[in-house]
């Protein structure tokens, strides 16, 4: 029995005050309260109860996020040619979270489920926790336009985050943007080609504080690992290395763009070229095991992103049948420039557990390479016979049916020195394609998107096929003395647990992300004064996926939102196709 209850309350209050004819004050106060409660009970005798006479648990999590913002705006027009707008503001955001959990085992009956934890004969140690972070910002912006043709925007922010070290909590982030409405110049109008034309250029600095709380501090954890006088006693210890110098990750970006319209704006094109350089990267740096810690979060190194983005919007049909198309495509190239003097860093792992012995890493961060690139051994089939093992000699401890890895450096021995880069999880390009059709009361929306050129590291394949105890259907054709030419490892084969080229697959895909059909009911024909509108809509999400990837879903990343490790399928769950029927009435 498992029950989860979620309550969420979102509220906003705002006030606007015109102090003077050209001076406005705006105040905003918002809150987001989330309360989650989870109840669980495994009955007496069930397998999930693990041999105990029933297991019950309760947990709760509450998060309160408050945002307060005030802005003061002054705007003035001079001689109808010059328009100035100045904004200054202040923002304060704070989030508090708390959690509580309790459990008990061994119940006399299943009657109370989780509603009477005290009835359990074996209560478990309760747990609780809390966290808080604060973001404080001061900002200003200047907008200036001359004859509505030459535009300037300049801004400056000073942001402070409680997540960073004592001396580095604040960062300064300036930006400037220029635009020229070329379409209003006579020499462009006389061409008779463009409906509108605008050139843009911008430069700015942004900061990233997207890390967990308290990384700059030495946190204390507790356990019951030690025994005195025949009983276990609690102990406390520092669970991480403090970094009082932890600071903002900063990205400097320059952008050049062009907006153009043709045929009375029935066709619009937007193109951008950008160059981004990120410095003071927030990365977990491995520490020697002698320190007693696995890693420490630091600001090290730099990274570059550059590329092109294109967007096309068209009105294909404007008659009774109205058809519009939106298409966008982006080409991004990423490269690590520096790791603060380190030749490389490892991240991600294959196998069980977070403690990674050498050789189980799957991603290597190295200057001159894109971030997240897979690293490991070159798969060379299966050892078919003992004579082959003896003759080649690179893996003398192997036995027939074990995986054969390539000796890439030619020194006669296979080891981790033979590992190489295996594939790039970043796509060569990604795209989205939306079509909208409208005819009388009917409308149809079709959204298609995809990626091309990215690789996926299928760690599920390692467990199901390459390990001797794997249960993948391909193992029906595994190596045996009677089937010596198979390249599927044999039963009970012992293979090094590491990333290999055999796990790398093409992750390119095309998806029909959404298909929606709507009928707007002509309620005006019913002559009902109370009913103003009504509609019925049917939507299907994740309707179709076209891909060569052998796993469930090419849109996979078992490391969640990690900015260094992506494209890994570690027993990923398939995306769910959703059917939704909406009926709406307006009164």
PDB file of N, CA and C in Angstrom, residues 438-497:
ATOM      1  N   UNK A 438      -6.017  25.582 -39.500  1.00  0.00           N
ATOM      2  CA  UNK A 438      -7.312  26.057 -38.997  1.00  0.00           C
ATOM      3  C   UNK A 438      -8.315  26.109 -40.150  1.00  0.00           C
ATOM      4  N   UNK A 439      -9.464  25.488 -39.934  1.00  0.00           N
ATOM      5  CA  UNK A 439     -10.542  25.516 -40.934  1.00  0.00           C
ATOM      6  C   UNK A 439     -11.868  25.590 -40.200  1.00  0.00           C
ATOM      7  N   UNK A 440     -12.501  26.762 -40.327  1.00  0.00           N
ATOM      8  CA  UNK A 440     -13.764  27.012 -39.638  1.00  0.00           C
ATOM      9  C   UNK A 440     -13.582  26.756 -38.138  1.00  0.00           C
ATOM     10  N   UNK A 441     -14.342  25.814 -37.567  1.00  0.00           N
ATOM     11  CA  UNK A 441     -14.235  25.563 -36.125  1.00  0.00           C
ATOM     12  C   UNK A 441     -13.136  24.554 -35.768  1.00  0.00           C
ATOM     13  N   UNK A 442     -12.445  24.035 -36.773  1.00  0.00           N
ATOM     14  CA  UNK A 442     -11.468  22.980 -36.533  1.00  0.00           C
ATOM     15  C   UNK A 442     -10.054  23.550 -36.531  1.00  0.00           C
ATOM     16  N   UNK A 443      -9.190  22.996 -35.666  1.00  0.00           N
ATOM     17  CA  UNK A 443      -7.769  23.344 -35.679  1.00  0.00           C
ATOM     18  C   UNK A 443      -6.949  22.092 -35.374  1.00  0.00           C
ATOM     19  N   UNK A 444      -5.801  22.010 -36.041  1.00  0.00           N
ATOM     20  CA  UNK A 444      -4.911  20.857 -35.898  1.00  0.00           C
ATOM     21  C   UNK A 444      -3.497  21.366 -35.655  1.00  0.00           C
ATOM     22  N   UNK A 445      -2.851  20.828 -34.632  1.00  0.00           N
ATOM     23  CA  UNK A 445      -1.471  21.183 -34.308  1.00  0.00           C
ATOM     24  C   UNK A 445      -0.595  19.934 -34.378  1.00  0.00           C
ATOM     25  N   UNK A 446       0.533  20.036 -35.098  1.00  0.00           N
ATOM     26  CA  UNK A 446       1.481  18.932 -35.214  1.00  0.00           C
ATOM     27  C   UNK A 446       2.869  19.466 -34.863  1.00  0.00           C
ATOM     28  N   UNK A 447       3.482  18.898 -33.834  1.00  0.00           N
ATOM     29  CA  UNK A 447       4.815  19.320 -33.392  1.00  0.00           C
ATOM     30  C   UNK A 447       5.789  18.163 -33.558  1.00  0.00           C
ATOM     31  N   UNK A 448       6.857  18.412 -34.324  1.00  0.00           N
ATOM     32  CA  UNK A 448       7.897  17.420 -34.593  1.00  0.00           C
ATOM     33  C   UNK A 448       9.240  18.014 -34.165  1.00  0.00           C
ATOM     34  N   UNK A 449      10.083  17.222 -33.540  1.00  0.00           N
ATOM     35  CA  UNK A 449      11.409  17.704 -33.156  1.00  0.00           C
ATOM     36  C   UNK A 449      12.400  16.543 -33.182  1.00  0.00           C
ATOM     37  N   UNK A 450      13.689  16.878 -33.111  1.00  0.00           N
ATOM     38  CA  UNK A 450      14.674  15.818 -33.135  1.00  0.00           C
ATOM     39  C   UNK A 450      16.095  16.325 -32.981  1.00  0.00           C
ATOM     40  N   UNK A 451      17.033  15.393 -32.973  1.00  0.00           N
ATOM     41  CA  UNK A 451      18.454  15.670 -32.901  1.00  0.00           C
ATOM     42  C   UNK A 451      19.182  14.749 -33.875  1.00  0.00           C
ATOM     43  N   UNK A 452      20.367  15.209 -34.299  1.00  0.00           N
ATOM     44  CA  UNK A 452      21.151  14.397 -35.226  1.00  0.00           C
ATOM     45  C   UNK A 452      22.626  14.458 -34.830  1.00  0.00           C
ATOM     46  N   UNK A 453      23.264  13.288 -34.868  1.00  0.00           N
ATOM     47  CA  UNK A 453      24.711  13.218 -34.697  1.00  0.00           C
ATOM     48  C   UNK A 453      25.182  12.986 -33.284  1.00  0.00           C
ATOM     49  N   UNK A 454      24.292  12.835 -32.312  1.00  0.00           N
ATOM     50  CA  UNK A 454      24.708  12.586 -30.931  1.00  0.00           C
ATOM     51  C   UNK A 454      24.841  11.095 -30.670  1.00  0.00           C
ATOM     52  N   UNK A 455      25.706  10.748 -29.734  1.00  0.00           N
ATOM     53  CA  UNK A 455      25.918   9.358 -29.350  1.00  0.00           C
ATOM     54  C   UNK A 455      25.343   9.089 -27.964  1.00  0.00           C
ATOM     55  N   UNK A 456      24.945   7.846 -27.735  1.00  0.00           N
ATOM     56  CA  UNK A 456      24.420   7.401 -26.444  1.00  0.00           C
ATOM     57  C   UNK A 456      25.290   6.256 -25.938  1.00  0.00           C
ATOM     58  N   UNK A 457      25.623   6.283 -24.665  1.00  0.00           N
ATOM     59  CA  UNK A 457      26.349   5.187 -24.032  1.00  0.00           C
ATOM     60  C   UNK A 457      25.320   4.308 -23.328  1.00  0.00           C
ATOM     61  N   UNK A 458      25.061   3.139 -23.904  1.00  0.00           N
ATOM     62  CA  UNK A 458      24.011   2.247 -23.419  1.00  0.00           C
ATOM     63  C   UNK A 458      24.577   1.346 -22.331  1.00  0.00           C
ATOM     64  N   UNK A 459      24.522   1.818 -21.070  1.00  0.00           N
ATOM     65  CA  UNK A 459      25.028   1.018 -19.964  1.00  0.00           C
ATOM     66  C   UNK A 459      24.128  -0.176 -19.662  1.00  0.00           C
ATOM     67  N   UNK A 460      22.869  -0.099 -20.065  1.00  0.00           N
ATOM     68  CA  UNK A 460      21.978  -1.246 -19.903  1.00  0.00           C
ATOM     69  C   UNK A 460      22.491  -2.435 -20.707  1.00  0.00           C
ATOM     70  N   UNK A 461      23.059  -2.148 -21.866  1.00  0.00           N
ATOM     71  CA  UNK A 461      23.613  -3.193 -22.720  1.00  0.00           C
ATOM     72  C   UNK A 461      24.743  -3.937 -22.017  1.00  0.00           C
ATOM     73  N   UNK A 462      25.550  -3.174 -21.250  1.00  0.00           N
ATOM     74  CA  UNK A 462      26.654  -3.800 -20.510  1.00  0.00           C
ATOM     75  C   UNK A 462      26.120  -4.819 -19.512  1.00  0.00           C
ATOM     76  N   UNK A 463      25.020  -4.487 -18.835  1.00  0.00           N
ATOM     77  CA  UNK A 463      24.481  -5.390 -17.827  1.00  0.00           C
ATOM     78  C   UNK A 463      23.737  -6.583 -18.460  1.00  0.00           C
ATOM     79  N   UNK A 464      22.989  -6.349 -19.537  1.00  0.00           N
ATOM     80  CA  UNK A 464      22.148  -7.409 -20.097  1.00  0.00           C
ATOM     81  C   UNK A 464      22.888  -8.334 -21.061  1.00  0.00           C
ATOM     82  N   UNK A 465      23.936  -7.832 -21.706  1.00  0.00           N
ATOM     83  CA  UNK A 465      24.570  -8.615 -22.765  1.00  0.00           C
ATOM     84  C   UNK A 465      26.029  -8.946 -22.460  1.00  0.00           C
ATOM     85  N   UNK A 466      26.790  -7.951 -22.005  1.00  0.00           N
ATOM     86  CA  UNK A 466      28.224  -8.153 -21.910  1.00  0.00           C
ATOM     87  C   UNK A 466      28.651  -8.852 -20.630  1.00  0.00           C
ATOM     88  N   UNK A 467      27.870  -8.749 -19.556  1.00  0.00           N
ATOM     89  CA  UNK A 467      28.217  -9.472 -18.345  1.00  0.00           C
ATOM     90  C   UNK A 467      27.780 -10.933 -18.462  1.00  0.00           C
ATOM     91  N   UNK A 468      28.579 -11.800 -17.881  1.00  0.00           N
ATOM     92  CA  UNK A 468      28.299 -13.227 -18.015  1.00  0.00           C
ATOM     93  C   UNK A 468      26.964 -13.645 -17.456  1.00  0.00           C
ATOM     94  N   UNK A 469      26.443 -12.902 -16.478  1.00  0.00           N
ATOM     95  CA  UNK A 469      25.153 -13.237 -15.877  1.00  0.00           C
ATOM     96  C   UNK A 469      24.009 -12.449 -16.507  1.00  0.00           C
ATOM     97  N   UNK A 470      24.269 -11.723 -17.599  1.00  0.00           N
ATOM     98  CA  UNK A 470      23.237 -10.923 -18.248  1.00  0.00           C
ATOM     99  C   UNK A 470      22.094 -11.773 -18.775  1.00  0.00           C
ATOM    100  N   UNK A 471      20.904 -11.147 -18.868  1.00  0.00           N
ATOM    101  CA  UNK A 471      19.701 -11.870 -19.268  1.00  0.00           C
ATOM    102  C   UNK A 471      19.123 -11.353 -20.574  1.00  0.00           C
ATOM    103  N   UNK A 472      19.887 -10.583 -21.372  1.00  0.00           N
ATOM    104  CA  UNK A 472      19.395 -10.098 -22.654  1.00  0.00           C
ATOM    105  C   UNK A 472      19.108 -11.244 -23.607  1.00  0.00           C
ATOM    106  N   UNK A 473      18.088 -11.069 -24.456  1.00  0.00           N
ATOM    107  CA  UNK A 473      17.694 -12.154 -25.360  1.00  0.00           C
ATOM    108  C   UNK A 473      18.816 -12.512 -26.326  1.00  0.00           C
ATOM    109  N   UNK A 474      19.728 -11.552 -26.595  1.00  0.00           N
ATOM    110  CA  UNK A 474      20.841 -11.837 -27.503  1.00  0.00           C
ATOM    111  C   UNK A 474      21.743 -12.944 -26.963  1.00  0.00           C
ATOM    112  N   UNK A 475      21.691 -13.156 -25.652  1.00  0.00           N
ATOM    113  CA  UNK A 475      22.578 -14.164 -25.057  1.00  0.00           C
ATOM    114  C   UNK A 475      22.152 -15.589 -25.378  1.00  0.00           C
ATOM    115  N   UNK A 476      21.033 -15.737 -26.028  1.00  0.00           N
ATOM    116  CA  UNK A 476      20.677 -17.073 -26.525  1.00  0.00           C
ATOM    117  C   UNK A 476      21.666 -17.543 -27.574  1.00  0.00           C
ATOM    118  N   UNK A 477      22.349 -16.577 -28.204  1.00  0.00           N
ATOM    119  CA  UNK A 477      23.363 -16.904 -29.210  1.00  0.00           C
ATOM    120  C   UNK A 477      24.772 -16.666 -28.663  1.00  0.00           C
ATOM    121  N   UNK A 478      24.956 -16.820 -27.347  1.00  0.00           N
ATOM    122  CA  UNK A 478      26.237 -16.539 -26.701  1.00  0.00           C
ATOM    123  C   UNK A 478      27.298 -17.574 -27.100  1.00  0.00           C
ATOM    124  N   UNK A 479      28.540 -17.222 -26.750  1.00  0.00           N
ATOM    125  CA  UNK A 479      29.659 -18.127 -27.006  1.00  0.00           C
ATOM    126  C   UNK A 479      29.516 -19.397 -26.175  1.00  0.00           C
ATOM    127  N   UNK A 480      29.707 -20.519 -26.805  1.00  0.00           N
ATOM    128  CA  UNK A 480      29.804 -21.814 -26.144  1.00  0.00           C
ATOM    129  C   UNK A 480      30.842 -22.627 -26.907  1.00  0.00           C
ATOM    130  N   UNK A 481      31.359 -23.691 -26.339  1.00  0.00           N
ATOM    131  CA  UNK A 481      32.292 -24.531 -27.111  1.00  0.00           C
ATOM    132  C   UNK A 481      31.670 -25.037 -28.408  1.00  0.00           C
ATOM    133  N   UNK A 482      30.344 -25.187 -28.428  1.00  0.00           N
ATOM    134  CA  UNK A 482      29.663 -25.624 -29.645  1.00  0.00           C
ATOM    135  C   UNK A 482      29.344 -24.446 -30.572  1.00  0.00           C
ATOM    136  N   UNK A 483      29.452 -23.208 -30.072  1.00  0.00           N
ATOM    137  CA  UNK A 483      29.187 -22.010 -30.874  1.00  0.00           C
ATOM    138  C   UNK A 483      30.373 -21.043 -30.722  1.00  0.00           C
ATOM    139  N   UNK A 484      31.554 -21.469 -31.129  1.00  0.00           N
ATOM    140  CA  UNK A 484      32.780 -20.714 -30.809  1.00  0.00           C
ATOM    141  C   UNK A 484      32.942 -19.418 -31.579  1.00  0.00           C
ATOM    142  N   UNK A 485      32.197 -19.195 -32.658  1.00  0.00           N
ATOM    143  CA  UNK A 485      32.369 -17.982 -33.473  1.00  0.00           C
ATOM    144  C   UNK A 485      31.472 -16.827 -33.042  1.00  0.00           C
ATOM    145  N   UNK A 486      30.677 -17.027 -31.979  1.00  0.00           N
ATOM    146  CA  UNK A 486      29.782 -15.959 -31.517  1.00  0.00           C
ATOM    147  C   UNK A 486      30.582 -14.827 -30.882  1.00  0.00           C
ATOM    148  N   UNK A 487      30.081 -13.586 -31.037  1.00  0.00           N
ATOM    149  CA  UNK A 487      30.694 -12.437 -30.389  1.00  0.00           C
ATOM    150  C   UNK A 487      29.880 -11.964 -29.192  1.00  0.00           C
ATOM    151  N   UNK A 488      28.985 -12.834 -28.682  1.00  0.00           N
ATOM    152  CA  UNK A 488      28.255 -12.576 -27.448  1.00  0.00           C
ATOM    153  C   UNK A 488      28.972 -13.321 -26.327  1.00  0.00           C
ATOM    154  N   UNK A 489      29.346 -12.627 -25.230  1.00  0.00           N
ATOM    155  CA  UNK A 489      30.106 -13.290 -24.164  1.00  0.00           C
ATOM    156  C   UNK A 489      29.415 -14.554 -23.659  1.00  0.00           C
ATOM    157  N   UNK A 490      30.224 -15.506 -23.235  1.00  0.00           N
ATOM    158  CA  UNK A 490      29.709 -16.776 -22.760  1.00  0.00           C
ATOM    159  C   UNK A 490      29.118 -16.689 -21.373  1.00  0.00           C
ATOM    160  N   UNK A 491      28.438 -17.756 -20.979  1.00  0.00           N
ATOM    161  CA  UNK A 491      27.854 -17.818 -19.647  1.00  0.00           C
ATOM    162  C   UNK A 491      28.965 -17.788 -18.606  1.00  0.00           C
ATOM    163  N   UNK A 492      28.735 -17.030 -17.539  1.00  0.00           N
ATOM    164  CA  UNK A 492      29.678 -16.912 -16.435  1.00  0.00           C
ATOM    165  C   UNK A 492      31.024 -16.333 -16.867  1.00  0.00           C
ATOM    166  N   UNK A 493      31.054 -15.634 -18.000  1.00  0.00           N
ATOM    167  CA  UNK A 493      32.304 -14.970 -18.405  1.00  0.00           C
ATOM    168  C   UNK A 493      32.589 -13.811 -17.450  1.00  0.00           C
ATOM    169  N   UNK A 494      33.849 -13.570 -17.206  1.00  0.00           N
ATOM    170  CA  UNK A 494      34.273 -12.507 -16.297  1.00  0.00           C
ATOM    171  C   UNK A 494      34.909 -11.408 -17.134  1.00  0.00           C
ATOM    172  N   UNK A 495      34.256 -10.247 -17.185  1.00  0.00           N
ATOM    173  CA  UNK A 495      34.711  -9.160 -18.040  1.00  0.00           C
ATOM    174  C   UNK A 495      34.948  -7.904 -17.222  1.00  0.00           C
ATOM    175  N   UNK A 496      35.940  -7.103 -17.592  1.00  0.00           N
ATOM    176  CA  UNK A 496      36.164  -5.835 -16.884  1.00  0.00           C
ATOM    177  C   UNK A 496      34.936  -4.940 -16.987  1.00  0.00           C
ATOM    178  N   UNK A 497      34.551  -4.344 -15.869  1.00  0.00           N
ATOM    179  CA  UNK A 497      33.386  -3.454 -15.863  1.00  0.00           C
ATOM    180  C   UNK A 497      33.855  -2.070 -16.261  1.00  0.00           C
TER     181      UNK A 497
END
